[in-house]
Every structure is written in C-alpha cells, then in structure tokens.
mmCIF file of C-alpha atoms and ligand atoms in Angstrom:
data_model
loop_
_atom_site.group_PDB
_atom_site.id
_atom_site.type_symbol
_atom_site.label_atom_id
_atom_site.label_comp_id
_atom_site.label_asym_id
_atom_site.label_seq_id
_atom_site.Cartn_x
_atom_site.Cartn_y
_atom_site.Cartn_z
ATOM 1 C CA MET A 1099 115.703 54.943 74.100
ATOM 2 C CA ARG A 1100 114.520 57.715 76.402
ATOM 3 C CA ASP A 1101 116.755 59.199 79.062
ATOM 4 C CA PRO A 1102 116.275 57.001 82.170
ATOM 5 C CA LEU A 1103 114.461 58.685 85.069
ATOM 6 C CA ARG A 1104 116.927 59.475 87.851
ATOM 7 C CA ILE A 1105 114.462 60.190 90.616
ATOM 8 C CA ALA A 1106 114.591 62.159 93.855
ATOM 9 C CA VAL A 1107 111.702 61.420 96.225
ATOM 10 C CA LEU A 1108 110.641 64.184 98.621
ATOM 11 C CA GLY A 1109 108.516 63.202 101.604
ATOM 12 C CA SER A 1110 107.636 64.220 105.131
ATOM 13 C CA GLY A 1111 106.174 61.091 106.703
ATOM 14 C CA ARG A 1112 105.943 57.329 106.775
ATOM 15 C CA GLY A 1113 106.744 56.794 103.088
ATOM 16 C CA SER A 1114 104.238 54.102 102.160
ATOM 17 C CA ASN A 1115 103.993 55.442 98.590
ATOM 18 C CA PHE A 1116 107.783 55.443 98.337
ATOM 19 C CA HIS A 1117 107.702 51.835 99.563
ATOM 20 C CA ALA A 1118 105.189 50.916 96.838
ATOM 21 C CA ILE A 1119 107.374 52.586 94.191
ATOM 22 C CA LEU A 1120 110.505 50.785 95.421
ATOM 23 C CA SER A 1121 108.710 47.420 95.454
ATOM 24 C CA ALA A 1122 107.567 47.970 91.880
ATOM 25 C CA MET A 1123 111.137 48.815 90.870
ATOM 26 C CA HIS A 1124 112.536 45.750 92.649
ATOM 27 C CA GLU A 1125 110.002 43.597 90.826
ATOM 28 C CA GLY A 1126 111.080 45.071 87.490
ATOM 29 C CA ARG A 1127 107.739 46.818 86.945
ATOM 30 C CA ILE A 1128 109.345 50.225 86.308
ATOM 31 C CA PRO A 1129 112.212 49.712 83.905
ATOM 32 C CA ASN A 1130 114.200 52.768 82.878
ATOM 33 C CA ALA A 1131 113.913 54.515 86.278
ATOM 34 C CA ASP A 1132 115.630 54.433 89.642
ATOM 35 C CA VAL A 1133 115.474 56.374 92.897
ATOM 36 C CA ARG A 1134 118.817 58.033 93.532
ATOM 37 C CA LEU A 1135 117.991 60.303 96.460
ATOM 38 C CA VAL A 1136 115.380 60.786 99.188
ATOM 39 C CA ILE A 1137 114.942 64.131 100.914
ATOM 40 C CA SER A 1138 112.770 64.936 103.916
ATOM 41 C CA ASN A 1139 112.103 68.150 105.811
ATOM 42 C CA ASN A 1140 111.473 65.936 108.852
ATOM 43 C CA SER A 1141 114.570 64.272 110.333
ATOM 44 C CA LYS A 1142 112.422 61.574 111.968
ATOM 45 C CA ALA A 1143 110.417 60.681 108.871
ATOM 46 C CA GLY A 1144 110.012 56.974 108.161
ATOM 47 C CA ILE A 1145 110.771 57.688 104.520
ATOM 48 C CA LEU A 1146 114.414 58.488 105.416
ATOM 49 C CA GLU A 1147 114.797 55.213 107.318
ATOM 50 C CA LEU A 1148 113.280 53.325 104.420
ATOM 51 C CA ALA A 1149 115.727 54.948 102.008
ATOM 52 C CA SER A 1150 118.740 54.141 104.189
ATOM 53 C CA ALA A 1151 117.575 50.550 104.642
ATOM 54 C CA ASN A 1152 117.571 50.258 100.842
ATOM 55 C CA GLY A 1153 120.990 51.845 100.381
ATOM 56 C CA ILE A 1154 119.562 55.042 98.874
ATOM 57 C CA PRO A 1155 121.131 58.362 99.944
ATOM 58 C CA ALA A 1156 118.782 59.966 102.501
ATOM 59 C CA GLU A 1157 119.022 63.645 103.375
ATOM 60 C CA HIS A 1158 117.266 65.707 105.991
ATOM 61 C CA LEU A 1159 116.819 69.180 104.522
ATOM 62 C CA SER A 1160 114.466 71.968 105.562
ATOM 63 C CA GLU A 1161 114.122 75.700 105.206
ATOM 64 C CA LYS A 1162 114.219 75.992 108.994
ATOM 65 C CA GLN A 1163 117.518 74.159 109.144
ATOM 66 C CA CYS A 1164 119.017 76.324 106.348
ATOM 67 C CA GLY A 1165 117.897 79.639 107.889
ATOM 68 C CA SER A 1166 116.331 81.133 104.749
ATOM 69 C CA GLU A 1167 114.412 80.088 101.659
ATOM 70 C CA GLU A 1168 117.321 81.184 99.486
ATOM 71 C CA ALA A 1169 119.851 79.007 101.337
ATOM 72 C CA PHE A 1170 117.384 76.115 101.298
ATOM 73 C CA VAL A 1171 116.817 76.344 97.541
ATOM 74 C CA ALA A 1172 120.555 76.592 96.865
ATOM 75 C CA ARG A 1173 121.258 73.501 98.974
ATOM 76 C CA LEU A 1174 118.362 71.590 97.428
ATOM 77 C CA LEU A 1175 119.430 72.369 93.851
ATOM 78 C CA THR A 1176 123.024 71.427 94.675
ATOM 79 C CA LEU A 1177 121.910 68.062 96.050
ATOM 80 C CA LEU A 1178 119.709 67.389 93.015
ATOM 81 C CA GLN A 1179 122.568 68.257 90.698
ATOM 82 C CA ARG A 1180 125.120 66.190 92.610
ATOM 83 C CA HIS A 1181 122.920 63.101 92.266
ATOM 84 C CA GLU A 1182 122.158 63.924 88.603
ATOM 85 C CA ILE A 1183 118.420 64.005 89.306
ATOM 86 C CA ASN A 1184 116.161 64.633 86.303
ATOM 87 C CA PHE A 1185 112.778 63.838 87.874
ATOM 88 C CA ILE A 1186 111.152 64.576 91.257
ATOM 89 C CA VAL A 1187 108.458 62.516 92.947
ATOM 90 C CA LEU A 1188 106.580 64.071 95.873
ATOM 91 C CA ALA A 1189 105.366 61.355 98.226
ATOM 92 C CA GLY A 1190 103.628 62.894 101.206
ATOM 93 C CA TYR A 1191 105.762 66.050 101.060
ATOM 94 C CA MET A 1192 104.027 68.600 103.281
ATOM 95 C CA LYS A 1193 105.934 71.686 102.116
ATOM 96 C CA ARG A 1194 105.542 73.881 99.084
ATOM 97 C CA VAL A 1195 108.136 73.214 96.383
ATOM 98 C CA PRO A 1196 110.094 76.463 95.856
ATOM 99 C CA ARG A 1197 109.355 78.323 92.620
ATOM 100 C CA ARG A 1198 112.955 78.070 91.366
ATOM 101 C CA VAL A 1199 112.871 74.297 91.678
ATOM 102 C CA ILE A 1200 109.543 74.117 89.807
ATOM 103 C CA GLU A 1201 111.023 76.295 87.053
ATOM 104 C CA GLN A 1202 114.134 74.112 86.727
ATOM 105 C CA PHE A 1203 112.093 70.891 86.734
ATOM 106 C CA ARG A 1204 109.098 72.092 84.693
ATOM 107 C CA HIS A 1205 106.887 69.056 83.791
ATOM 108 C CA ARG A 1206 109.318 66.853 85.710
ATOM 109 C CA ILE A 1207 107.750 66.915 89.184
ATOM 110 C CA ILE A 1208 104.757 64.774 90.122
ATOM 111 C CA ASN A 1209 102.601 64.512 93.233
ATOM 112 C CA ILE A 1210 99.908 62.163 94.465
ATOM 113 C CA HIS A 1211 96.732 63.557 95.993
ATOM 114 C CA PRO A 1212 94.196 61.437 97.915
ATOM 115 C CA ALA A 1213 91.079 62.570 95.992
ATOM 116 C CA LEU A 1214 89.780 62.915 92.450
ATOM 117 C CA LEU A 1215 91.195 66.316 91.458
ATOM 118 C CA PRO A 1216 90.104 68.943 90.622
ATOM 119 C CA LYS A 1217 87.683 68.176 93.448
ATOM 120 C CA PHE A 1218 88.934 68.407 97.029
ATOM 121 C CA GLY A 1219 92.310 69.982 96.231
ATOM 122 C CA GLY A 1220 94.061 73.239 97.077
ATOM 123 C CA PRO A 1221 95.271 74.889 100.283
ATOM 124 C CA GLY A 1222 94.155 73.104 103.443
ATOM 125 C CA MET A 1223 93.146 69.977 101.527
ATOM 126 C CA TYR A 1224 95.624 67.430 102.827
ATOM 127 C CA GLY A 1225 95.568 64.262 104.901
ATOM 128 C CA THR A 1226 92.379 63.512 106.760
ATOM 129 C CA HIS A 1227 90.845 66.928 105.829
ATOM 130 C CA VAL A 1228 90.365 65.626 102.292
ATOM 131 C CA HIS A 1229 88.444 62.521 103.339
ATOM 132 C CA GLU A 1230 86.379 64.434 105.894
ATOM 133 C CA ALA A 1231 85.349 66.868 103.152
ATOM 134 C CA VAL A 1232 84.401 64.060 100.736
ATOM 135 C CA ILE A 1233 82.169 62.504 103.386
ATOM 136 C CA ARG A 1234 80.712 65.866 104.425
ATOM 137 C CA TYR A 1235 79.741 66.626 100.819
ATOM 138 C CA GLY A 1236 78.149 63.198 100.483
ATOM 139 C CA ASP A 1237 80.144 62.183 97.396
ATOM 140 C CA ARG A 1238 79.652 58.522 96.470
ATOM 141 C CA VAL A 1239 83.022 58.270 94.734
ATOM 142 C CA SER A 1240 86.524 59.318 95.723
ATOM 143 C CA GLY A 1241 89.974 58.162 94.647
ATOM 144 C CA ALA A 1242 93.540 59.230 94.047
ATOM 145 C CA THR A 1243 95.219 61.457 91.463
ATOM 146 C CA VAL A 1244 98.783 61.653 90.191
ATOM 147 C CA HIS A 1245 99.433 65.087 88.700
ATOM 148 C CA LEU A 1246 102.220 67.336 87.510
ATOM 149 C CA VAL A 1247 103.312 69.974 90.002
ATOM 150 C CA ASP A 1248 103.109 73.636 89.057
ATOM 151 C CA GLU A 1249 103.035 76.853 91.080
ATOM 152 C CA ALA A 1250 99.478 76.318 92.397
ATOM 153 C CA TYR A 1251 98.559 73.614 94.918
ATOM 154 C CA ASP A 1252 97.113 70.420 93.399
ATOM 155 C CA HIS A 1253 96.702 72.161 90.061
ATOM 156 C CA GLY A 1254 99.001 70.735 87.345
ATOM 157 C CA ALA A 1255 97.954 68.387 84.534
ATOM 158 C CA ILE A 1256 96.545 65.034 85.600
ATOM 159 C CA VAL A 1257 98.659 61.985 84.751
ATOM 160 C CA LEU A 1258 96.541 59.180 86.221
ATOM 161 C CA GLN A 1259 93.451 58.750 88.420
ATOM 162 C CA LYS A 1260 91.605 55.817 89.912
ATOM 163 C CA SER A 1261 88.357 55.861 91.855
ATOM 164 C CA VAL A 1262 86.952 54.015 94.865
ATOM 165 C CA ALA A 1263 83.352 53.839 96.072
ATOM 166 C CA VAL A 1264 82.433 55.798 99.186
ATOM 167 C CA GLU A 1265 80.049 53.571 101.166
ATOM 168 C CA PRO A 1266 77.431 54.977 103.546
ATOM 169 C CA HIS A 1267 79.283 53.447 106.519
ATOM 170 C CA ASP A 1268 82.677 54.920 105.520
ATOM 171 C CA THR A 1269 84.472 57.234 107.948
ATOM 172 C CA ALA A 1270 87.381 59.524 107.062
ATOM 173 C CA GLU A 1271 89.679 56.800 108.410
ATOM 174 C CA SER A 1272 88.190 53.918 106.444
ATOM 175 C CA LEU A 1273 88.081 56.024 103.287
ATOM 176 C CA ALA A 1274 91.720 57.075 103.781
ATOM 177 C CA ALA A 1275 92.727 53.405 103.983
ATOM 178 C CA LYS A 1276 90.859 52.532 100.771
ATOM 179 C CA VAL A 1277 92.324 55.508 98.932
ATOM 180 C CA LEU A 1278 95.853 54.735 100.154
ATOM 181 C CA LYS A 1279 95.581 51.260 98.631
ATOM 182 C CA ILE A 1280 94.704 52.872 95.292
ATOM 183 C CA GLU A 1281 97.608 55.319 95.661
ATOM 184 C CA HIS A 1282 100.011 52.393 95.974
ATOM 185 C CA GLU A 1283 98.695 51.019 92.683
ATOM 186 C CA ILE A 1284 98.635 54.164 90.581
ATOM 187 C CA TYR A 1285 101.843 55.917 91.706
ATOM 188 C CA PRO A 1286 104.190 53.180 90.432
ATOM 189 C CA GLU A 1287 102.011 52.858 87.312
ATOM 190 C CA ALA A 1288 102.190 56.609 86.607
ATOM 191 C CA ILE A 1289 105.989 56.572 86.947
ATOM 192 C CA ARG A 1290 106.171 53.609 84.590
ATOM 193 C CA MET A 1291 104.040 55.473 82.038
ATOM 194 C CA ILE A 1292 106.307 58.516 82.254
ATOM 195 C CA ALA A 1293 109.495 56.432 82.102
ATOM 196 C CA GLU A 1294 108.138 54.758 78.961
ATOM 197 C CA GLY A 1295 107.218 58.123 77.425
ATOM 198 C CA ARG A 1296 103.485 57.317 77.535
ATOM 199 C CA ALA A 1297 102.474 60.305 79.650
HETATM 200 C C1 LIG B 1480 99.281 60.141 100.944
HETATM 201 O O1 LIG B 1480 97.974 59.970 101.355
HETATM 202 C C2 LIG B 1480 99.349 61.106 99.789
HETATM 203 O O2 LIG B 1480 98.189 61.137 99.029
HETATM 204 C C3 LIG B 1480 99.532 62.427 100.459
HETATM 205 O O3 LIG B 1480 100.289 62.170 101.614
HETATM 206 C C4 LIG B 1480 100.153 60.804 102.002
HETATM 207 C C5 LIG B 1480 101.519 60.239 102.073
HETATM 208 O O4 LIG B 1480 101.565 58.978 102.662
HETATM 209 N N1 LIG B 1480 100.095 63.382 99.528
HETATM 210 P P1 LIG B 1480 102.927 58.144 102.641
HETATM 211 O O5 LIG B 1480 103.988 58.950 103.381
HETATM 212 O O6 LIG B 1480 103.295 57.870 101.225
HETATM 213 O O7 LIG B 1480 102.600 56.891 103.399
#
C-alpha cells in the first residue's frame, strides 16, 4: 500500500475547488488521502472558513505578515512538517510558491489552471484574463488542466485535462463558469489518481 496523501491545501479565495475535493473525500471517492491543513495568504479567504467549518486546521500565513521571504518560508515549512504534510494542493493560490518549498516537495505539488495548458498559461494568465484571452483568440475549445508545480508558472507536467466547447455567444464570465464546473470534476479525480499511484 502506498503512503497515504497527507495534504495541505493553499488558496487565496473562495475555495470552491477545495470544497469539491472535500466532498469527494466525504463521499469516499478519494481513498488513501486526507486534507490535514489549509493555508491562505488572505485572512478573509472563504477557503479558511470552509476549512474551519470542517474541523481542518486553517492558517493565515503571508510573506507580508512574516516580514521577509526567508521568515515566511521557515514558518511555512515548519507548519507543513508539524502536520506531517507530504503533498500540496494549490487551489486558487495567487502567490508564487517559494523555491525552497518546491525543492522539498518536488513532484508533490499540484495546481489547477482554467485553460488547456500549455495554451493560455504563464505570468498574467490568471482568473478572468485567461477566459478573455481564449475568447479574443477565437478558440473553439477551452478547459481545465491539473499539473505538477515547478519553478516556472503553469509549466510542470500535466496530470489531467478536460475540455469544454467555447460557443459563439460565450463571454469571459460564462466561459469561466463552464470551466469551473470542469475543474470541480477533474481536481478530485487527479488527486485520486495520484493517491492510487496512477499518475
Ligand atoms: C480557479 O478558477 C482555478 O483554476 C484558479 O483559481 C480559481 C480558484 O477558484 N487557479 P476557487 O477558490 O477554487 O473557487
């Protein structure tokens, strides 16, 4: 039997992907994995409330609050160690993961991106900017991608992707809603694949 995934989720916002992951876990769809810690750089993030409501330790932690990148990294690594975390899930985390953390968790950090990488990824490609770009370029297909996190934005190996049609009447908002639905399907599925050693 593989080592169970002891997951920390890092997020900055509402946490709908985290919610989808938790629901899948509660329904027994992701055996061999549990979320042990949620961290947000934003003290008001919905993801922290969601964690607390589910009895999961929720920590507000940011570089700003720590005063320097070094102090932030030290505090982050201490927290991860204290909760015996062996896998990190980024769910709407709007900050760059520090290099030392990537090195310590090489191939053990995943992210979800609201487009079909390698298209529409990289610096500046986040949130509504992604969907605006897809529509501007006239692509007929978009989707969501779960990928490993390395030192470059939206660059690591792809774990899972699913596409949606872009209709002529779609706006950035309507496309974002369609893609988010797909995200909620593939993120729990990708974690299940990893927990089962299939990815
Ligand atoms: C998602 O669209 C995800 O692709 C992106 O940030 C958003 C997070 O949404 N990385 P939520 O906080 O999970 O609702």
